[in-house]
Amino acid sequence: MNEHPATLLRCVVERITYQNPENGYSVLKVKVKGYSDLVTLVGSLLEVPVGSVLLCRGEWKVDKRYGSQFVAATWEETMPATVYGIEKYLGSGLVKGIGPRFARAIVQRFGTETIDIIETDIERLYEVPNIGRKRVAKIRESWEKQKDIKNVMLFLQGYGVSTAYAAKIYREYGKESIEKVRENPYRLADDIWGIGFKTADGIAGKMGYEKEDPRRCRSGILYTLGQLSDEGHVYAEEEQLVKTAGELLEAGEAPIREVLTQMIQAEDLILDGEAIYLPPFYHAECGTARRLRDLAVPTGRSLFDTPFDPSTLTAETGIAYDEIQVAAIRQAVTSKVMVLTGGPGTGKTTTTQGIIAALQKAGLRVLLAAPTGRAAKRMSEATGMEAKTIHRLLEYNPQDGYKRNDENPLEGDALIVDECSMIDILLMNNLLKAVPVGMRLVFVGDIDQLPSVGAGNVLRDIIDSRHIPVVRLVRIFRQAQKSRIVMNAHTINQGRFPDTSNGRDTDFFFMREDDPERAAETIVRLVKERLPRAYRESPDRIQVLTPMQRGVVGAANLNLLLQQALNPSGPSLNRGGYTYRQGDRVMQQRNNYDKDVFNGDLGYIREVDTEERMLTVDFDGKKVEYDVTELDELTLAYATTIHKAQGSEYPIVVMPVLMTHFVMLQRNLIYTGITRAKKICVLLGAAKALAYAVRNVSVLKRNTRLKERLNPSAALPADNPGI
């Protein structure tokens, strides 16, 4: 092949072998005139759809492992000229109403004139058998839209933007897309999910923006603060922000400080002492502290005319409570706000039931809520009462935001919120806005779990402030003591190496395997064969949890291996190098309020429409449709990171723990992973890695001031930060 050293290659994309969504590096198989076999095309060709006709400039190279390849330096998309190319193009899903079947039928009828006929005389499509009015109307609408998108694409391609991003930009800005991008490409990073600062910066660079352009500095500062909030920080210290933004922008300190000062003056950022906040986080932190202080003010009124006797509850609930549980129930009827915390097997659920019974006995209307759908469902099952997600409780919709707020508060007398370690500062603020001053509030959660995925460390800060009464359940009940999952979770939490002796009757296993490749193979065998056979459980009920996204035993690679093993064939759509197949277990990766699905929601792909390039995901009975351009919101979820599994429980958990993960090996991570397992937990990996994780308590400190805002004297080190 390399005897034709061409620099210009015209080709049709047949299939996508590999794509790296971060840097755009792609490996495509393309059909080239004069070559009997498919040609391998490599280069930065992110999101080029199958069926595209590309004109690539580059050179032929021979790779030692992969043989002859064409390495594209630049590329542009052109309209197909051959019958084959037109069929591929129309069948790729770019035009709604035309899938592979109709593409074939249309091209059979019109040949190379197809594009012209759709463009100038679309009524002739009725000549194609079985093509109805609805479909032609759909094709006409989609083609017009496609033309607009094409113009946007052609404009953006000049700046190295992929077709899929162009479609997203068009969806956001419509016909104004070109104008808005010209005006300020950096707004893409703010407005469009999936386009980060680096993509926007690449466009701006090609447009001739200087490194120290104020618009670039501004966007870099906002991006840096956004990255820090993704790591859990509510604010950035000034020096930390200037240094991190400087490294990102490769710009001098002076222009960054100048733009920073302007942004603070314009109140685009808020400076509080040495802390710099994005306004939503500042207002959320101050608002949360203020409302908690207001709610916690005692009313001086007891719920009961006589001192409360918890033993009366035992007769009603049939549950005997120990002294700490009794103290918790008594606290709930005497305090306006309280926290109930404890690990697995310590009776959090039982105590919560007792609190509900006591509040109802006093004639109070009790509301129940949790951060995620799964946690709310578990709470409902445990209490026999309706529990809502916080978003549903607050009647959230994308158009109006939270309907329940300080002007339209919740109706009820008491609110119990479970899995509070998952609640970030923004959500907590919105929740508290809707809690009227007279309402009692009980926070329930395990403080030793990982903090929230979003910014803040709310439950920890509330406990450490010593401003809100806290009851910590520490006794492990006799029944729970039989579970090695429970006992090992507590052992790890105390900084000791767990019992890994295995045995026939245990629910906790440790399989020694140092080699990541072999560990990955063993995980696939465990999920596909060994565990379903041993415990008569479907693979659907087995969840692989891993400390990291990347690497051989990271979530991304394990998902590909498990998909191949458990669901290798069937109707599918491709996006970004991933295949989404009917029957796949998937997870939502961002809050999408329009679709009413949230980051971490688990579902199954029930339908794949290859004609319309759509698929339908079932999230616990709720059917949600995704267009092919929206598939980057989903990820395969046969394996997921432990962070993403917060608030969920699974019958069987398999978890690799290897030194390749050492940057993430922390005590609270392993503890959180183990406590997700209800029935069986299998750890697989190196004893050294597990010992390292158990010892490692150096959790990244999050920049937050909620504790100090709740109680200024709590800024001093707490005597016992764990309580």
XYZ file of C-alpha atoms in Angstrom:
723
model
C 0.000 0.000 0.000
C 2.782 2.400 0.758
C 4.024 2.182 -2.808
C 1.456 4.935 -3.506
C 2.833 7.729 -1.337
C -0.162 10.026 -1.702
C -0.625 13.184 0.327
C -4.301 13.540 -0.573
C -6.755 10.760 0.269
C -10.487 10.702 -0.489
C -12.342 8.033 1.462
C -15.647 6.868 2.937
C -15.694 6.013 6.665
C -16.770 2.373 7.073
C -16.234 1.835 10.753
C -14.664 3.417 13.808
C -12.088 1.155 15.475
C -10.955 3.458 18.286
C -11.545 6.983 19.514
C -10.062 8.817 22.461
C -12.709 11.365 23.483
C -10.136 13.424 25.408
C -7.651 14.205 22.655
C -9.642 13.183 19.569
C -7.104 10.576 18.389
C -9.011 8.114 16.194
C -8.421 4.948 14.217
C -10.907 4.522 11.354
C -11.377 1.891 8.665
C -12.109 3.626 5.372
C -12.911 2.617 1.836
C -10.595 4.140 -0.774
C -11.024 3.858 -4.526
C -8.398 1.548 -6.012
C -7.856 -0.431 -2.777
C -9.539 -3.798 -2.416
C -9.085 -3.869 1.399
C -10.205 -1.241 3.880
C -7.496 1.316 4.653
C -6.539 2.275 8.231
C -6.821 6.040 8.749
C -5.396 7.611 11.943
C -5.361 11.169 13.235
C -7.414 13.701 15.215
C -10.762 12.753 13.648
C -13.042 12.768 16.685
C -16.755 12.230 16.081
C -16.527 11.750 12.329
C -19.621 9.598 11.701
C -19.711 6.374 9.699
C -20.687 7.233 6.129
C -18.775 10.533 6.050
C -16.794 11.299 2.915
C -13.442 12.733 3.913
C -10.733 14.501 2.010
C -7.558 13.981 4.077
C -4.096 15.459 3.717
C -1.296 13.506 5.286
C 1.173 10.728 4.610
C 1.454 6.955 4.510
C 3.360 5.274 7.366
C 4.069 1.690 8.278
C 3.450 0.922 11.934
C 5.472 -2.001 13.397
C 2.391 -3.519 15.034
C -0.466 -2.439 12.809
C 1.051 -2.268 9.349
C 0.316 0.378 6.715
C -1.690 3.434 7.809
C -2.605 6.815 6.400
C -1.838 9.511 9.020
C -4.130 12.501 8.455
C -2.694 15.909 9.334
C -5.853 17.780 8.207
C -9.240 16.696 6.895
C -12.473 18.052 5.613
C -15.845 16.483 5.078
C -17.310 16.598 1.559
C -20.584 15.556 0.019
C -20.386 12.010 -1.379
C -20.299 11.674 -5.156
C -20.662 7.925 -5.659
C -23.801 5.831 -5.210
C -22.044 3.838 -2.496
C -20.935 7.011 -0.667
C -24.398 8.599 -0.868
C -26.013 5.466 0.568
C -23.512 5.350 3.434
C -23.961 9.073 4.091
C -27.762 9.007 4.128
C -27.858 5.822 6.215
C -25.514 7.180 8.895
C -28.348 8.784 10.877
C -27.411 12.371 10.105
C -30.769 12.845 8.379
C -33.775 11.892 10.548
C -36.220 9.599 8.756
C -33.553 7.897 6.653
C -31.896 4.834 8.115
C -29.864 2.177 6.232
C -32.987 0.522 4.712
C -34.512 3.689 3.239
C -31.074 4.976 2.221
C -30.661 1.859 0.069
C -34.157 2.229 -1.455
C -33.713 5.978 -2.220
C -30.282 5.504 -3.791
C -31.518 2.519 -5.838
C -34.170 4.818 -7.305
C -32.159 8.013 -7.881
C -28.492 6.972 -7.952
C -25.987 9.838 -8.016
C -28.813 12.392 -8.364
C -30.078 11.566 -4.862
C -28.577 14.584 -3.064
C -29.845 17.006 -5.756
C -33.355 15.547 -5.603
C -33.559 15.852 -1.796
C -32.206 19.385 -2.103
C -34.378 20.693 -4.976
C -37.284 18.323 -5.640
C -38.003 16.393 -2.442
C -41.573 15.493 -3.561
C -40.001 12.916 -5.890
C -39.182 10.795 -2.817
C -42.771 9.516 -3.114
C -41.485 7.470 -6.054
C -39.680 5.289 -3.508
C -41.833 2.300 -2.424
C -43.367 2.420 1.120
C -42.163 5.958 1.909
C -45.123 7.732 3.549
C -46.009 11.428 3.933
C -44.829 11.557 7.556
C -41.418 10.228 6.631
C -40.958 12.654 3.721
C -41.987 15.561 5.993
C -39.468 14.353 8.567
C -36.717 14.078 5.911
C -37.537 17.587 4.595
C -37.365 19.130 8.103
C -34.212 17.233 8.977
C -32.513 18.108 5.658
C -33.212 21.836 6.139
C -31.856 21.634 9.644
C -28.959 19.580 8.354
C -28.129 22.304 5.829
C -27.939 24.850 8.634
C -25.873 22.429 10.675
C -23.682 21.797 7.617
C -22.912 25.506 7.339
C -22.061 25.578 11.022
C -19.970 22.427 10.584
C -18.076 23.792 7.619
C -17.334 26.985 9.550
C -16.267 25.084 12.668
C -14.274 22.459 10.790
C -11.997 25.231 9.693
C -11.147 25.513 13.383
C -10.805 21.790 14.005
C -14.215 21.178 15.621
C -15.786 17.743 15.130
C -19.187 17.128 13.553
C -20.785 15.900 16.780
C -19.707 19.033 18.646
C -20.987 21.125 15.749
C -24.388 19.419 16.133
C -24.375 20.238 19.872
C -23.389 23.869 19.177
C -26.193 24.135 16.652
C -28.685 22.634 19.128
C -27.721 25.300 21.680
C -27.441 28.405 19.487
C -29.448 27.528 16.303
C -28.902 29.851 13.341
C -26.812 32.213 15.536
C -24.121 29.551 16.028
C -21.474 31.025 13.724
C -22.010 34.555 15.009
C -21.781 33.504 18.668
C -18.657 31.405 18.192
C -16.977 34.222 16.253
C -17.896 36.687 18.984
C -16.395 34.614 21.800
C -15.429 30.957 21.314
C -14.818 30.615 25.043
C -18.529 30.741 25.773
C -18.705 27.196 24.302
C -16.957 25.897 27.429
C -19.631 27.516 29.640
C -22.694 26.721 27.542
C -22.202 23.278 26.023
C -21.715 20.106 28.022
C -18.830 18.024 26.682
C -16.927 21.029 25.286
C -14.290 22.002 27.769
C -11.922 24.912 27.934
C -9.283 23.073 25.890
C -11.565 22.570 22.879
C -12.748 26.189 23.034
C -9.149 27.345 23.458
C -8.090 25.372 20.377
C -10.760 27.175 18.312
C -9.785 30.557 19.756
C -6.095 29.895 18.999
C -6.934 29.224 15.346
C -8.981 32.442 15.342
C -5.867 34.326 16.365
C -6.542 34.937 20.079
C -3.374 35.889 21.992
C -2.303 33.884 25.055
C -2.937 36.802 27.387
C -6.194 37.983 25.791
C -8.509 39.009 28.704
C -11.323 36.784 27.305
C -8.934 33.823 27.351
C -7.739 34.614 30.891
C -11.340 34.967 32.063
C -12.345 31.620 30.569
C -9.227 29.938 31.989
C -10.012 31.272 35.499
C -13.622 30.051 35.289
C -12.458 26.685 33.950
C -9.931 26.329 36.794
C -12.613 27.111 39.396
C -14.937 24.617 37.690
C -12.225 21.917 37.807
C -11.595 22.638 41.491
C -15.333 22.371 42.235
C -15.369 19.008 40.384
C -12.670 17.920 42.859
C -14.981 18.924 45.713
C -13.701 22.448 46.529
C -16.280 25.156 47.227
C -13.716 27.923 46.747
C -10.116 28.455 45.652
C -7.450 30.263 47.613
C -6.219 33.234 45.592
C -2.632 31.994 45.203
C -3.820 28.469 44.322
C -6.137 29.896 41.644
C -3.512 32.189 40.067
C -0.926 29.367 40.016
C -3.305 26.704 38.578
C -4.815 29.072 35.976
C -1.281 30.228 35.016
C -0.194 26.615 34.364
C -3.296 25.993 32.281
C -3.011 29.192 30.241
C 0.780 29.242 30.008
C 0.374 32.965 30.656
C 2.071 35.437 32.998
C 0.788 36.141 36.499
C 0.112 39.853 35.913
C -2.618 39.529 33.194
C -4.343 36.761 35.208
C -4.383 38.898 38.379
C -5.651 41.877 36.367
C -8.575 39.879 34.918
C -9.223 38.344 38.344
C -9.527 41.827 39.893
C -11.951 42.886 37.121
C -14.066 39.758 37.639
C -14.283 40.419 41.396
C -15.220 44.070 40.789
C -17.933 43.011 38.328
C -19.111 40.405 40.938
C -18.530 37.607 38.462
C -16.485 36.151 41.319
C -16.739 36.767 45.056
C -13.695 37.416 47.238
C -14.125 36.521 50.904
C -10.823 37.059 52.723
C -8.351 34.890 50.795
C -11.111 32.715 49.309
C -12.422 33.225 45.776
C -15.849 31.777 45.028
C -18.000 31.303 41.982
C -21.173 33.189 43.090
C -23.501 30.112 43.230
C -21.132 28.340 45.657
C -20.675 31.423 47.878
C -24.416 32.037 48.139
C -25.041 28.317 48.704
C -22.514 28.094 51.550
C -23.707 31.268 53.264
C -27.359 30.322 52.679
C -26.888 26.793 54.065
C -25.184 28.088 57.219
C -27.785 30.819 57.792
C -30.756 28.495 57.333
C -29.313 25.752 59.517
C -28.674 28.267 62.307
C -32.256 29.627 61.953
C -33.770 26.139 61.900
C -31.765 24.998 64.916
C -33.064 27.786 67.205
C -35.045 25.984 69.950
C -38.741 26.814 70.125
C -39.000 26.068 73.829
C -42.004 23.874 73.020
C -41.915 20.142 73.700
C -43.634 17.790 71.299
C -45.094 15.882 74.212
C -46.903 17.163 77.307
C -44.994 14.714 79.507
C -41.353 13.598 79.169
C -41.111 11.244 76.217
C -40.857 7.535 77.045
C -39.367 5.589 74.084
C -40.472 2.259 75.599
C -43.994 3.065 74.452
C -42.662 2.834 70.896
C -41.482 -0.741 71.382
C -45.059 -1.827 71.938
C -46.089 -0.131 68.677
C -43.165 -1.030 66.424
C -42.213 -4.376 67.965
C -38.570 -3.224 68.017
C -36.427 -3.113 71.170
C -34.096 -0.080 71.027
C -30.708 0.111 72.794
C -29.691 3.130 74.886
C -27.966 4.988 71.995
C -30.985 4.438 69.719
C -33.265 5.690 72.507
C -31.014 8.747 72.863
C -31.320 9.343 69.104
C -35.131 9.115 69.193
C -35.257 11.407 72.231
C -32.924 13.853 70.447
C -35.255 13.867 67.422
C -38.285 14.847 69.501
C -36.425 17.533 71.469
C -34.184 19.095 68.764
C -35.249 21.123 65.761
C -32.295 19.782 63.732
C -30.165 16.692 64.396
C -27.747 14.313 62.673
C -27.901 10.515 62.979
C -24.757 8.778 61.750
C -23.347 5.265 61.924
C -21.820 2.479 59.847
C -23.429 -0.738 58.520
C -25.144 -3.000 61.061
C -25.441 -0.254 63.715
C -29.209 0.088 63.323
C -29.554 3.366 61.375
C -32.655 2.090 59.578
C -34.238 0.749 62.782
C -33.524 4.028 64.603
C -34.953 6.034 61.697
C -38.139 3.929 61.928
C -38.274 4.707 65.667
C -37.843 8.452 65.000
C -40.655 8.342 62.410
C -42.937 6.498 64.885
C -42.161 9.012 67.685
C -42.789 12.055 65.452
C -46.039 10.542 64.137
C -47.124 9.710 67.687
C -46.786 13.440 68.430
C -49.135 14.109 65.509
C -46.453 15.333 63.086
C -46.668 14.858 59.333
C -43.330 13.326 58.311
C -41.709 13.694 54.859
C -38.898 11.392 53.675
C -36.227 12.145 51.062
C -32.853 10.962 49.704
C -30.424 12.330 47.073
C -30.825 9.543 44.484
C -33.663 7.460 43.087
C -32.101 4.246 44.373
C -31.564 5.615 47.893
C -35.164 6.926 47.961
C -36.455 3.521 46.827
C -34.494 1.773 49.619
C -35.824 4.240 52.170
C -39.405 3.567 51.000
C -38.870 -0.211 51.270
C -37.374 0.104 54.773
C -40.037 2.434 56.203
C -43.176 1.448 54.285
C -43.682 5.176 53.516
C -43.159 7.157 50.345
C -39.661 8.611 50.085
C -38.878 11.015 47.254
C -35.648 12.144 45.659
C -34.732 15.655 46.821
C -35.372 16.933 43.284
C -38.886 15.418 43.267
C -39.589 16.656 46.794
C -38.656 20.184 45.695
C -40.733 19.743 42.490
C -37.850 20.558 40.202
C -38.353 21.186 36.522
C -35.804 22.559 34.031
C -37.909 25.558 33.023
C -38.727 26.943 36.463
C -36.080 25.362 38.687
C -37.157 24.339 42.193
C -40.859 25.087 42.704
C -40.466 24.519 46.434
C -38.398 27.331 47.920
C -38.546 30.040 50.605
C -41.653 31.528 48.957
C -43.370 28.177 48.504
C -42.026 25.964 51.323
C -42.607 22.271 51.904
C -45.823 21.278 53.629
C -45.233 19.029 56.593
C -43.923 19.080 60.163
C -40.723 17.038 59.928
C -38.303 15.999 57.203
C -35.933 13.030 57.398
C -33.194 12.941 54.758
C -31.145 9.765 54.203
C -27.682 9.286 52.601
C -26.712 12.832 53.527
C -23.000 12.256 52.882
C -23.921 12.445 49.164
C -25.484 15.916 49.321
C -23.306 18.700 47.945
C -23.471 22.349 48.986
C -25.667 23.503 46.054
C -28.317 20.834 46.625
C -28.280 21.329 50.410
C -28.875 25.056 49.984
C -31.840 24.453 47.667
C -33.266 21.886 50.087
C -32.974 24.182 53.104
C -34.576 27.088 51.218
C -37.744 24.980 51.097
C -37.712 23.954 54.780
C -39.975 26.297 56.801
C -38.613 27.506 60.145
C -41.146 25.442 62.128
C -40.160 22.138 60.467
C -38.003 19.549 62.226
C -35.062 18.193 60.281
C -33.224 14.889 60.716
C -30.096 14.179 58.651
C -29.151 10.491 58.369
C -25.910 9.268 56.811
C -22.637 7.414 57.223
C -19.935 10.010 57.827
C -17.139 7.523 57.059
C -18.210 7.120 53.449
C -16.821 9.155 50.595
C -17.962 12.776 50.493
C -20.337 14.025 47.787
C -19.341 13.928 44.123
C -20.247 17.652 43.916
C -18.530 20.474 45.819
C -18.528 20.622 49.593
C -18.270 18.242 52.522
C -21.630 19.132 53.980
C -22.393 16.321 56.429
C -18.828 16.314 57.789
C -18.901 20.116 58.211
C -22.263 20.036 60.015
C -20.949 17.382 62.428
C -17.578 19.103 62.963
C -19.236 22.493 63.592
C -20.591 21.140 66.904
C -23.535 23.493 66.363
C -26.058 20.758 65.529
C -26.749 17.790 67.898
C -25.208 14.539 66.597
C -25.945 10.958 67.646
C -23.412 8.405 66.423
C -24.479 4.755 66.473
C -21.457 2.589 67.290
C -22.805 -0.761 68.526
C -22.904 -3.478 65.868
C -26.028 -5.587 66.378
C -25.667 -9.324 67.009
C -27.283 -10.262 63.728
C -24.935 -7.962 61.794
C -21.913 -9.417 63.614
C -22.447 -12.647 61.644
C -21.701 -10.724 58.434
C -18.045 -10.477 57.590
C -18.907 -7.636 55.153
C -20.142 -5.584 58.120
C -17.345 -6.606 60.493
C -14.596 -6.035 57.910
C -16.032 -2.637 56.965
C -15.742 -1.574 60.617
C -12.299 -3.172 60.960
C -11.069 -1.183 57.926
C -12.674 1.961 59.301
C -10.644 1.512 62.491
C -7.451 1.267 60.420
C -6.925 -2.502 60.815
C -6.400 -5.125 58.099
C -9.631 -7.084 57.492
C -10.207 -10.820 57.942
C -9.385 -12.374 54.544
C -9.468 -16.020 55.586
C -12.362 -16.858 53.201
C -14.336 -20.057 53.848
C -17.532 -21.757 52.764
C -19.989 -19.791 54.918
C -18.560 -16.300 54.656
C -20.016 -13.378 52.676
C -16.587 -11.717 52.183
C -13.812 -13.122 49.980
C -10.326 -11.945 49.132
C -8.699 -13.417 46.014
C -4.979 -12.751 45.664
C -3.902 -11.577 42.240
C -1.063 -9.089 41.634
C -1.196 -8.994 37.833
C -3.752 -6.494 36.423
C -4.301 -8.445 33.136
C -5.037 -11.697 34.982
C -7.175 -9.806 37.518
C -9.313 -8.402 34.678
C -9.762 -11.918 33.188
C -10.739 -13.316 36.603
C -13.306 -10.529 37.136
C -14.980 -11.421 33.819
C -15.104 -15.147 34.787
C -16.496 -14.291 38.254
C -19.289 -12.133 36.827
C -20.174 -14.366 33.894
C -19.885 -17.842 35.403
C -18.605 -18.434 38.911
C -20.765 -16.119 41.022
C -24.053 -16.720 39.113
C -23.460 -20.477 39.468
C -22.490 -20.331 43.161
C -25.287 -18.008 44.336
C -27.967 -18.557 41.668
C -27.902 -14.849 40.880
C -28.146 -13.328 37.426
C -25.071 -11.353 36.232
C -27.456 -8.328 36.240
C -27.299 -8.405 40.023
C -23.493 -8.371 40.170
C -21.750 -5.005 40.151
C -18.038 -4.492 39.573
C -16.747 -1.473 41.512
C -13.272 -0.140 40.905
C -11.235 2.724 42.381
C -10.409 4.288 38.996
C -11.749 4.977 35.539
C -8.522 4.226 33.659
C -6.069 1.342 33.504
C -6.424 -2.406 32.880
C -8.727 -2.872 35.891
C -10.282 0.601 35.552
C -13.995 0.970 34.783
C -13.531 1.824 31.070
C -11.557 -1.331 30.168
C -13.569 -3.677 32.413
C -16.775 -2.424 30.771
C -15.500 -3.341 27.316
C -14.439 -6.819 28.503
C -17.708 -7.435 30.378
C -19.831 -6.180 27.485
C -18.005 -8.577 25.159
C -18.570 -11.459 27.598
C -22.170 -10.755 28.641
C -23.753 -8.944 25.692
C -21.624 -9.470 22.571
C -24.221 -8.985 19.819
C -27.511 -7.306 18.941
C -28.697 -3.942 17.581
C -26.298 -1.163 18.548
C -25.195 2.442 18.001
C -21.618 3.721 18.116
C -20.394 6.971 19.588
C -16.913 8.078 20.565
C -15.439 4.609 19.987
C -17.981 2.951 22.335
C -20.757 0.599 21.297
C -24.139 0.957 23.012
C -26.029 -2.298 22.534
C -29.559 -3.422 23.334
C -29.457 -5.098 26.752
C -26.410 -3.105 27.994
C -26.356 -1.777 31.539
C -25.608 1.961 31.378
C -25.188 4.900 33.735
C -26.114 8.544 33.251
C -23.024 10.795 33.575
C -24.567 14.221 34.118
C -27.705 15.760 35.581
C -30.121 16.179 32.672
C -33.168 17.918 34.036
C -34.952 17.876 30.661
C -34.888 14.091 30.649
C -35.340 13.905 34.467
C -32.256 11.684 34.850
C -29.324 12.373 37.118
C -25.610 11.669 37.427
C -25.210 8.079 38.686
C -28.673 6.772 37.626
C -28.438 3.132 36.419
C -30.526 1.790 33.575
C -30.724 -0.783 30.766
C -30.870 -0.162 27.023
C -34.218 -1.686 26.017
C -34.518 -0.561 22.381
C -32.065 0.500 19.686
C -33.498 2.097 16.565
C -30.720 1.959 13.980
C -32.926 3.713 11.390
C -33.658 6.765 13.539
C -30.313 6.530 15.396
C -32.067 6.594 18.770
C -32.056 4.332 21.758
C -34.322 3.946 24.776
C -33.001 3.400 28.292
C -35.147 2.024 31.103
C -34.239 3.689 34.429
C -36.209 1.706 37.040
C -39.409 1.773 34.953
C -38.879 5.267 33.452
C -38.188 5.133 29.681
C -35.807 7.817 28.381
C -34.841 8.377 24.728
C -31.367 9.381 23.545
C -30.346 10.648 20.144
C -26.958 9.355 18.876
C -25.375 12.796 19.528
C -26.408 12.539 23.213
C -24.777 9.177 23.883
C -21.758 10.816 25.543
C -24.143 11.365 28.483
C -24.192 7.595 28.987
C -21.450 5.176 29.902
C -21.451 1.395 30.133
C -22.024 0.362 33.753
C -21.127 -3.329 34.084
C -18.246 -1.795 36.030
C -18.336 1.618 37.637
C -16.135 3.666 39.942
C -16.788 3.450 43.671
C -17.507 7.206 43.670
C -20.379 6.641 41.249
C -21.815 3.844 43.411
C -22.534 6.032 46.436
C -26.076 5.645 47.714
C -26.537 2.353 45.848
C -26.558 -1.230 47.084
C -26.033 -4.381 45.057
C -26.569 -8.050 45.964
C -23.018 -8.960 44.867
C -20.013 -6.628 44.558
C -16.677 -7.510 42.910
C -13.886 -5.011 43.575
C -10.283 -4.988 42.302
C -7.713 -3.549 44.719
C -4.276 -3.344 43.061
C -1.246 -1.126 43.410
C -1.895 0.259 39.910
C -4.669 2.228 41.673
C -2.409 3.506 44.437
C -3.272 7.214 43.880
C -6.902 6.397 44.750
C -6.357 3.820 47.451
C -7.889 5.452 50.510
C -9.613 4.016 53.550
C -12.963 5.708 52.956
C -12.965 4.556 49.312
C -12.505 0.870 50.191
C -14.981 1.209 53.064
C -17.597 2.760 50.749
C -17.048 0.012 48.142
C -17.419 -2.852 50.625
C -20.541 -1.377 52.223
C -22.325 -1.348 48.819
C -22.554 -5.169 48.973
C -25.692 -6.630 50.539
C -25.097 -10.339 50.116
C -21.548 -11.104 48.837
C -18.399 -8.996 48.508
C -15.374 -10.264 46.549
C -12.133 -8.292 46.714
C -9.538 -9.228 44.172
C -5.971 -8.013 44.155
C -2.841 -7.575 46.217
C -2.741 -7.730 50.028
C -0.151 -4.945 49.834
C -2.629 -2.658 48.015
C -5.385 -3.393 50.539
C -3.026 -2.731 53.473
C -1.923 0.539 51.840
C -5.557 1.654 51.419
C -6.459 0.779 55.034
C -3.544 2.887 56.341
C -4.125 5.812 53.973
C -6.409 8.383 55.561
C -4.845 11.341 53.738
C -8.069 12.266 52.022
C -7.790 15.384 49.907
C -8.871 18.274 52.091
C -11.726 20.155 50.497
C -11.839 23.947 50.554
C -15.033 24.660 52.444
C -16.025 27.145 55.156
C -19.408 25.791 56.140
C -18.126 24.562 59.511
C -16.764 28.034 60.397
C -19.917 29.756 59.118
C -22.059 27.526 61.349
C -19.855 28.033 64.359
C -16.928 30.498 64.254
C -15.316 28.892 67.307
C -15.235 25.554 65.429
C -12.425 26.962 63.323
C -10.238 25.724 66.174
C -9.333 22.018 65.874
C -12.155 19.829 67.168
C -11.322 17.636 70.160
C -12.769 14.625 68.416
C -13.383 15.281 64.739
C -14.983 11.867 64.250
C -17.935 12.519 66.546
